[in-house]
Every structure is written in structure tokens, then in C-alpha cells.
Coordinates of C-alpha atoms in Angstrom, one line a residue:
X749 CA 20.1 -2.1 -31.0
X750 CA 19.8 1.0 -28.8
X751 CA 16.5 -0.5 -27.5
X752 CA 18.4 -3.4 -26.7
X753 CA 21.5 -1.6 -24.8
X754 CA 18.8 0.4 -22.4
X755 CA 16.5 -2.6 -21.3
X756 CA 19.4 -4.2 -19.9
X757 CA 20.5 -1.5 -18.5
X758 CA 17.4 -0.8 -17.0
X759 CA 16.8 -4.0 -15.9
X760 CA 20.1 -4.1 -14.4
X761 CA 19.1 -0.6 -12.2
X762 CA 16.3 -2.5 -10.9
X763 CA 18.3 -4.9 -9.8
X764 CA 20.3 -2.4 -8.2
X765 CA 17.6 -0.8 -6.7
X766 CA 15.2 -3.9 -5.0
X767 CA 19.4 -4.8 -4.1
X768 CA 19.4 -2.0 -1.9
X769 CA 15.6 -1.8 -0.6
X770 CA 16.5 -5.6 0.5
X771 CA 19.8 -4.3 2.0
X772 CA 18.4 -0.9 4.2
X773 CA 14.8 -2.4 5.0
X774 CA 16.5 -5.4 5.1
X775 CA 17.4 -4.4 9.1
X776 CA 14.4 -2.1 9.9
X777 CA 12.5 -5.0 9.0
X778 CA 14.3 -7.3 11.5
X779 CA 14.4 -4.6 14.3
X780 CA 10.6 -4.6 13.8
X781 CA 10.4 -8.1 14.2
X782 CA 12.8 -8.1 17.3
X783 CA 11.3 -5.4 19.0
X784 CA 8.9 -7.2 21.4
X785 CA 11.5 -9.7 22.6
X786 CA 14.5 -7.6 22.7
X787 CA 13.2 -4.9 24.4
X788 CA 12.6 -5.8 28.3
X789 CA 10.8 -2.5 28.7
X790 CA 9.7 1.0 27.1
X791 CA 12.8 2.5 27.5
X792 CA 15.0 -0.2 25.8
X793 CA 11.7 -0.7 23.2
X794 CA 12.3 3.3 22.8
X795 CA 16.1 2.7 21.7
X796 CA 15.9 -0.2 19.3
X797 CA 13.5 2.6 17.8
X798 CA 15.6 5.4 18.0
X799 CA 18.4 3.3 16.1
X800 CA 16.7 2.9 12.8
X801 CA 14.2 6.7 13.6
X802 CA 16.1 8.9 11.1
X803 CA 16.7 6.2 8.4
X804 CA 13.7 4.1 8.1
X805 CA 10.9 6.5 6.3
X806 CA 13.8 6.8 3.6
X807 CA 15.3 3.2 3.1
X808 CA 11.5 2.9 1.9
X809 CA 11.8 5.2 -0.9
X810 CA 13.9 2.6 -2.4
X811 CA 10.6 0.5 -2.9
X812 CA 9.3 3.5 -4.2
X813 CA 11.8 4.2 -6.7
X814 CA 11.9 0.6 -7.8
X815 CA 8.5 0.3 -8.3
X816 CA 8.6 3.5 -10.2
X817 CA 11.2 2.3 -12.6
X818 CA 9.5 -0.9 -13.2
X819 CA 6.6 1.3 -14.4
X820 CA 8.0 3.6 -16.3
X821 CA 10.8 1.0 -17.7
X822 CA 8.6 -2.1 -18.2
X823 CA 4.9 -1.3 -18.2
X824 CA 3.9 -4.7 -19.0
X825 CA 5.9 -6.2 -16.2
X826 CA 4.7 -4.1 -13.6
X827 CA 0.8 -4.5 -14.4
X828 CA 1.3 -8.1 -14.6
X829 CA 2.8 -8.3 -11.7
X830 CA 0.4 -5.9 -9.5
X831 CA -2.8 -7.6 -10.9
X832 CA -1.1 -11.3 -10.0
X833 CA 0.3 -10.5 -7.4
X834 CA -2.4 -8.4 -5.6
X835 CA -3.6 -9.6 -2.6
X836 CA 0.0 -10.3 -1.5
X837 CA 1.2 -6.8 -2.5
X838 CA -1.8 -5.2 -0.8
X839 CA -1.2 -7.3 2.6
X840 CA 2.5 -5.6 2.5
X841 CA 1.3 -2.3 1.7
X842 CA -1.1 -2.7 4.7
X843 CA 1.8 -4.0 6.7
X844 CA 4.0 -0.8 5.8
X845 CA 1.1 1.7 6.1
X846 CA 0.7 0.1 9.8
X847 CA 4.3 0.2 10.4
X848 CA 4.5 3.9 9.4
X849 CA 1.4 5.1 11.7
X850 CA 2.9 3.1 14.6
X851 CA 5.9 4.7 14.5
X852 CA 4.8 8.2 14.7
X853 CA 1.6 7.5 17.2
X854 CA 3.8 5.5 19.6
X855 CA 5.2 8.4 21.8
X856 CA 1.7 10.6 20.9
X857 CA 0.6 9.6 24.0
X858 CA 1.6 8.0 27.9
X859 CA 0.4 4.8 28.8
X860 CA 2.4 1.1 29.1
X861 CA -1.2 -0.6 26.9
X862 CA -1.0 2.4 24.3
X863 CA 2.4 1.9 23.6
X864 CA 2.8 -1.8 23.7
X865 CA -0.3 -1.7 21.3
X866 CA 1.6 0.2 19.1
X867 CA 4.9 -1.7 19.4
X868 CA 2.9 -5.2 18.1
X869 CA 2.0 -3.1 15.5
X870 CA 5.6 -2.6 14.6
X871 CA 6.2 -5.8 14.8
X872 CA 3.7 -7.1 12.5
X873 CA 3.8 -4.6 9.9
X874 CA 7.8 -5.5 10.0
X875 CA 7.2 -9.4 9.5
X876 CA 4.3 -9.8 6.9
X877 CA 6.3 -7.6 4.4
X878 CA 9.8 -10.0 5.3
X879 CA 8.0 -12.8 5.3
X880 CA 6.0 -11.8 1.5
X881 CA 8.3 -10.4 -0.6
X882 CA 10.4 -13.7 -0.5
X883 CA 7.4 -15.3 -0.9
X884 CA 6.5 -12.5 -4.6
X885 CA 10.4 -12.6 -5.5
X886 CA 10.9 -17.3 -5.1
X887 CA 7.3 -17.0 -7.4
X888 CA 8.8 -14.8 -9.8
X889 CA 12.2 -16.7 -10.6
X890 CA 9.6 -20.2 -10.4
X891 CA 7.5 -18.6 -13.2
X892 CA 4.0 -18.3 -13.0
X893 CA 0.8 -19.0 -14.8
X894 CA 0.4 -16.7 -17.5
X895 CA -1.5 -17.2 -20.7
X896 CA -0.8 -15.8 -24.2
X897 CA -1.6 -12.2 -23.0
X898 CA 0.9 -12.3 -20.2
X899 CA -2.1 -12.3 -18.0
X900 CA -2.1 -14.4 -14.4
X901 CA -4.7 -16.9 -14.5
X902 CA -3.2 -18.5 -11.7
X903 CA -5.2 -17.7 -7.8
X904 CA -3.4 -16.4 -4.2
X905 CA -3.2 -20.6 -3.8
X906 CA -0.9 -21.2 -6.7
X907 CA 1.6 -18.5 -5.2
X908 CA 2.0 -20.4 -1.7
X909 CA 4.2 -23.5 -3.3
X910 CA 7.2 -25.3 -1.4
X911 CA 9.8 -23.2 -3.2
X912 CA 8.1 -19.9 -2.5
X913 CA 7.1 -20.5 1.1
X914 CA 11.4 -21.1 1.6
X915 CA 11.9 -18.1 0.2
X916 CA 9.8 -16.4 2.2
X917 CA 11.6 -18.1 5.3
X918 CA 14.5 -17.1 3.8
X919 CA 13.9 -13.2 4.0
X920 CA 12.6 -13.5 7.3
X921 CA 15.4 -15.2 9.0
X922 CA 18.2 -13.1 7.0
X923 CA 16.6 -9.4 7.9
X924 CA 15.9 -10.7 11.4
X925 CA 19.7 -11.5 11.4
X926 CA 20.5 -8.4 9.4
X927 CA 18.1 -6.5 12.1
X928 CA 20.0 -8.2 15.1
X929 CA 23.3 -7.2 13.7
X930 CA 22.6 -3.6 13.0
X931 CA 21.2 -3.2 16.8
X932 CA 24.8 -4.6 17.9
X933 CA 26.5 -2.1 15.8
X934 CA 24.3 1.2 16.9
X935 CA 23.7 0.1 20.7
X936 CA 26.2 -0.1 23.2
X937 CA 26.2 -1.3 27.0
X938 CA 24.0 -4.5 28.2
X939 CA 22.1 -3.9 24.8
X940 CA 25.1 -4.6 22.7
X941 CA 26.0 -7.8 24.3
X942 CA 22.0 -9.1 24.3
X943 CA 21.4 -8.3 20.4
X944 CA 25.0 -9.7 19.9
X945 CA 24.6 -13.2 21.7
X946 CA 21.0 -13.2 19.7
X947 CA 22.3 -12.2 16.3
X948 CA 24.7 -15.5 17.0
X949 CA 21.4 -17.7 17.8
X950 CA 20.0 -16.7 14.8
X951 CA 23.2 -17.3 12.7
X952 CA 22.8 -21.3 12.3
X953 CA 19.1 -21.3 11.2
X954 CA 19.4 -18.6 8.9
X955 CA 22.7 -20.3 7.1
X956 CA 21.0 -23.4 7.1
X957 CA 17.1 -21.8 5.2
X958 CA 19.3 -19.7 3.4
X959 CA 21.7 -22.5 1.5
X960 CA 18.5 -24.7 1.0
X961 CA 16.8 -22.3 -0.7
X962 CA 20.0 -21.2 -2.9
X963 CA 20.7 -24.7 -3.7
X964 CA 17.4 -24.9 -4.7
X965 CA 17.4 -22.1 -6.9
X966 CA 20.6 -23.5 -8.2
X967 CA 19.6 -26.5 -9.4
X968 CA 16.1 -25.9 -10.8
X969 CA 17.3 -22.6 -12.6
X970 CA 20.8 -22.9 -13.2
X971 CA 23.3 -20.3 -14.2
X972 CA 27.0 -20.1 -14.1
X973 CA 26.6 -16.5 -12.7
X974 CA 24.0 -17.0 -10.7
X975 CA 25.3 -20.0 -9.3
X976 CA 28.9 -18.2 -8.3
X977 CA 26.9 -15.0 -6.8
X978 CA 25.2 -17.3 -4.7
X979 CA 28.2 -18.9 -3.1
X980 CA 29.7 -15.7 -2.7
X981 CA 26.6 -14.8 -0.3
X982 CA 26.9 -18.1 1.3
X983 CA 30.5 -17.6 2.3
X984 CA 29.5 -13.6 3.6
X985 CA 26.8 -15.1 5.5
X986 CA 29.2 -17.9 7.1
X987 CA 31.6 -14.8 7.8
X988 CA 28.9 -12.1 9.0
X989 CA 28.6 -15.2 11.9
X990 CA 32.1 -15.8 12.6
X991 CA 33.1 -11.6 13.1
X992 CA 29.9 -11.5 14.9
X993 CA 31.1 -13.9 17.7
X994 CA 34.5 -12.1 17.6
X995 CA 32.6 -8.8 18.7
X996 CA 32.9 -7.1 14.8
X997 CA 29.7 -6.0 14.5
X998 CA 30.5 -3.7 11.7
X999 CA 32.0 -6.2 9.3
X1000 CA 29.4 -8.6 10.6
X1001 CA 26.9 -5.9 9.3
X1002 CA 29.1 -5.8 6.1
X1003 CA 28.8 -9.3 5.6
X1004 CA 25.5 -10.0 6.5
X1005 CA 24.4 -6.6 3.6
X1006 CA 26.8 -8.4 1.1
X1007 CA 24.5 -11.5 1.5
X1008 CA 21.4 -9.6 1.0
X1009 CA 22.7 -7.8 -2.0
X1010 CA 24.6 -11.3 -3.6
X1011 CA 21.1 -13.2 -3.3
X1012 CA 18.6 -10.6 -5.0
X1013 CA 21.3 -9.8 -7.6
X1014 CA 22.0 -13.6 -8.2
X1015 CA 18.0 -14.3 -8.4
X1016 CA 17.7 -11.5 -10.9
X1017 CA 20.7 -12.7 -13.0
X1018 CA 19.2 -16.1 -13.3
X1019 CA 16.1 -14.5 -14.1
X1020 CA 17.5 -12.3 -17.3
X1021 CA 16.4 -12.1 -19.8
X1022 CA 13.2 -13.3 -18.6
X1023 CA 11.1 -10.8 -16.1
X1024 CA 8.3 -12.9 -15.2
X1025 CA 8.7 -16.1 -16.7
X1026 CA 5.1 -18.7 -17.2
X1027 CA 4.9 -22.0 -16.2
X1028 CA 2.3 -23.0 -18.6
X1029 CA 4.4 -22.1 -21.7
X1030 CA 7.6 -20.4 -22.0
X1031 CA 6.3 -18.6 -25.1
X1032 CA 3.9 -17.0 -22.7
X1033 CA 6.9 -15.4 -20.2
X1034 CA 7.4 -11.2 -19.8
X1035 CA 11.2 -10.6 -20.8
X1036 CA 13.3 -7.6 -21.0
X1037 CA 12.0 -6.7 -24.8
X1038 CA 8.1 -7.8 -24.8
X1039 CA 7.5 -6.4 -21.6
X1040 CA 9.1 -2.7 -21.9
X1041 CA 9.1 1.0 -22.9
X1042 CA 9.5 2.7 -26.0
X1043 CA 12.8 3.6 -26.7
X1044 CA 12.5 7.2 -26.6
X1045 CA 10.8 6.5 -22.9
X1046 CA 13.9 4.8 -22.0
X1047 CA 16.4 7.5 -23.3
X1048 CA 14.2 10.3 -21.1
X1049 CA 14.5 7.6 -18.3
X1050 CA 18.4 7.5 -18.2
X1051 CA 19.2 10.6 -18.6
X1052 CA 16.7 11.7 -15.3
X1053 CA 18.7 8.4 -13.5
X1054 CA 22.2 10.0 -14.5
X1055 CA 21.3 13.1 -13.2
X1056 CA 19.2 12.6 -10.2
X1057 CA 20.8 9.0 -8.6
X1058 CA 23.7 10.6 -7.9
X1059 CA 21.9 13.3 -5.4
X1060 CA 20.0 10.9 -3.4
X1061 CA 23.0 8.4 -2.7
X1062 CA 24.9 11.2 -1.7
X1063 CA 22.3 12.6 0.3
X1064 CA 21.2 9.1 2.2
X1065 CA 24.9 8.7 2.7
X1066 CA 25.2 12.3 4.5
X1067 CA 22.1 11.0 6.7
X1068 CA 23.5 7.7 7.8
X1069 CA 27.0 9.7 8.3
X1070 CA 25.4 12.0 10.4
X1071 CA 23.6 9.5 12.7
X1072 CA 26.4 7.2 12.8
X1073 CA 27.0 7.0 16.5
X1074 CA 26.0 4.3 19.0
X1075 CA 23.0 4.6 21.4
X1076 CA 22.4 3.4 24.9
X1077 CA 19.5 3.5 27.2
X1078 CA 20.7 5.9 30.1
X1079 CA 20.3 8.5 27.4
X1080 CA 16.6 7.7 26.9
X1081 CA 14.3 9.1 29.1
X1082 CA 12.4 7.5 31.6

């Protein structure tokens, strides 16, 4: 029974967790995508930087930590998964590690090619990751091919079907909004207005990928939960757009997070208790009891997540406190 109790509730903590890496990187992803466009010139390029410079190196700890847990939590998960999934995963660990360097070589040196090599690298290393891992999460809740031994026989080919490829379109456009809302929120001046008018652009796309994809999900996996989560994100989404236009980025930034976090909880609802399921058979799928920890493991686990979770939330919430004020270019140097 107790072994029972502490798979859900890990599973459920991993929910939480992916919940909030999609909801931070969420919008450092999409002001990685929008920084060639939005950014006329160095100086504006250097402050859609500056608004996500003391947050993004830890709103990727939360990829960290979730791939930690899966580890530790469900062993047999996250090795099926990793050898699956690999050349995908590898592509966005390539894309992050890119990311990362270009970030901290950018100002290393003068020079308009140096930099705008640098700022393409942002760029890509921002849209391969939100582009794949709605791609990894739409194959996941499909199911994949997995034999008796919970082994992927499938190849990278079988992972780039219809339903996956609109998930992946999915993330894309929702962090890119996500990323266009948070730069309205943290800029101010002729900025502001720009990443405003284009979060509004973006608005009708992205509610359009995003209810296909939902309804999709919907129909082919359906759960009562799931199902009600989902139109609960839909209607954020609709109202992230509308206080946009009426100049409230905050709840705009609100809404557009509560979307984020309604979808990957939703997906992982209709999931449970499944955790990889396989097309081939369903005798074949990874669920919450086949695919986890001992229970002493699981005890040691919790009690470390008691403790500990409560320091970093505080402490992330301190940082994002303290760096809470807008930023405009006449305070970036020319």
C-alpha cells in the first residue's frame, strides 16, 4: 500500500516539476526565439537579454531536478526514455549547451559579427529545445513502441508522426507567446509597446495550434480530468490575449503561465497511471508500479523533497522578487 501512496505522489511531483520547467523556460525560450527580430540593434538585443540574465541559468535547474527525480523515482522510466528518446534529447542538450556559452561569450568581446554570431546562437539553442520537447512529451502520451522488456524498438522516424509534430508546434508558438509577454511585462518605453502589439500577433496562431492539438489529445486519450484541465488552459489562453490588448501584461503573463502549467498537468493526468505507454501492446507500457523505486528509495526520496523544496522555492522566489523591476534601453550602454 505504502509503495502505492509514494509513486503517486511522486509521479505527481514530476508533474509539478516539468509544470514549472515548461512555465520559467517556458519565456526564456521564447525571448530566445524573439531575439533576432525584436531587437533592431545591440543595445535593444542587450535588454531583451538583460530581462531574463539573472533567472535563466536557474529556471533550468528545474529540468535538472525533474530529470533527477525521474531517476531516482522511476529508474525504468527514465532509461527507457533516454535510450528511445536519444537523439532527440541529445539535439536539446546541444541546443541548451549552445544557449548557455552564448550567453556568457556575447559581451566577451566588441564587434557587431561577434555578437550577432552569438545572438543566432541564442536563438537556435532557444527554438530546437521548444520545438522538441513537444515533440518527446505528444510521443509519450501517443505511446511508443516498446516490446516485452519495455525496450524502444521503434527509430528517430517513428517519433516524428502528425500528433507529435503539433505538439511540437504547440510549444513553440505558446513559449514564443509566453516569451513576448514576459518582455512586455519587464520592458518599458518603445519596447513595451513593440513586444506588446507582437505578443497580440502571435495570440490567434497560437490559440488556434494549441486547441487543435488539445482536442486532439482529448479525443484520442480521453479523461474527464484531463479533458476539464484542458479547457481551463484554453480559456487562460483566450484571456492572457484579451488583458494583453488591454495593456495587462502581468495578468496576461498570469494567464498565458496558467496555460502552460493546465496543459503539461492535463497531459500527465491523462497519462496516469501509465508513464510511457506502448503502441505495440498495452501489456508492454512503463506505469507508475513496473517502472519505479524500491520503497525504501522512495521514503529517503520524500523526506529529502520535504525538506529541501521548500528552500529553493523560496529562494527562486527572493531572486525574481529582487529583479522585479522594468528595463529600458537608455539604461543600456551604448
Amino acid at each position: 500500500m505504502l509503495i502505492m501512496e509514494l509513486t503517486t505522489v511522486w509521479f505527481a511531483l514530476i508533474t509539478i516539476l516539468w509544470a514549472g520547467y515548461f512555465l520559467l523556460e517556458g519565456f526564456d525560450f521564447g525571448v530566445g526565439i524573439l531575439l533576432p527580430f525584436l531587437g533592431r540593434d545591440n543595445r535593444e538585443r542587450r535588454l531583451l537579454i538583460n530581462t531574463i540574465g539573472p533567472v535563466w541559468d536557474g529556471n533550468e535547474v528545474w529540468l535538472i531536478v525533474a530529470g533527477g527525480a525521474t531517476f531516482a523515482a522511476f529508474p525504468e522510466w527514465y532509461a527507457t526514455l533516454f535510450s528511445g528518446f536519444y537523439l532527440p534529447l541529445l539535439l536539446i542538450l546541444a541546443a541548451l549547451i549552445i544557449r548557455g556559452v552564448a550567453f556568457e561569450y556575447r559581451g566577451k568581446r566588441d564587434g557587431e559579427q561577434w555578437k550577432t554570431r552569438w545572438d543566432w546562437s541564442i536563438f537556435v539553442g532557444s527554438l530546437l529545445p521548444a520545438i522538441l520537447w513537444g515533440v518527446a512529451f505528444g510521443n509519450i502520451v501517443r505511446g511508443v513502441r516498446l516490446d516485452e522488456h519495455h525496450e524502444y524498438v521503434g527509430s528517430f522516424f517513428n517519433l516524428l508522426n502528425p500528433y507529435s509534430l503539433l505538439g511540437g508546434l504547440t510549444t513553440l508558438v505558446l513559449f514564443t507567446l509566453h516569451g513576448a509577454v514576459f518582455l512586455a511585462l519587464k520592458t518599458d518605453g518603445e519596447m513595451r509597446q513593440r513586444a506588446n502589439a507582437l505578443a497580440s500577433r502571435i495570440g490567434i496562431p497560437a490559440v488556434a495550434i494549441a486547441a487543435a492539438f488539445l482536442i486532439w489529445t482529448a479525443i484520442a486519450h480521453f479523461d474527464g480530468v484531463g479533458v476539464a484541465l484542458f479547457a481551463v488552459a484554453a480559456l487562460a489562453l483566450v484571456g492572457a490575449l484579451v488583458a494583453n490588448r488591454l495593456g495587462r501584461e502581468g495578468w496576461a503573463f498570469i494567464a498565458t503561465g496558467a496555460t502552460l502549467v493546465l496543459a503539461v498537468v492535463g497531459l500527465f493526468v491523462t497519462l496516469f497511471p501509465d508513464v510511457m505507454p506502448s503502441s505495440l501492446d498495452a501489456a508492454n507500457s512503463l506505469n507508475v508500479d513496473n517502472a519505479s523505486s524500491t520503497p525504501y528509495t522512495l521514503k529517503v526520496m520524500t523526506w529529502v523533497a520535504v525538506f529541501f523544496t521548500p528552500i529553493v522555492l523560496l529562494y527562486q522566489g527572493w531572486t525574481y522578487w529582487v529583479f522585479r523591476k522594468r528595463l529600458t534601453v537608455e539604461k543600456i550602454p551604448v
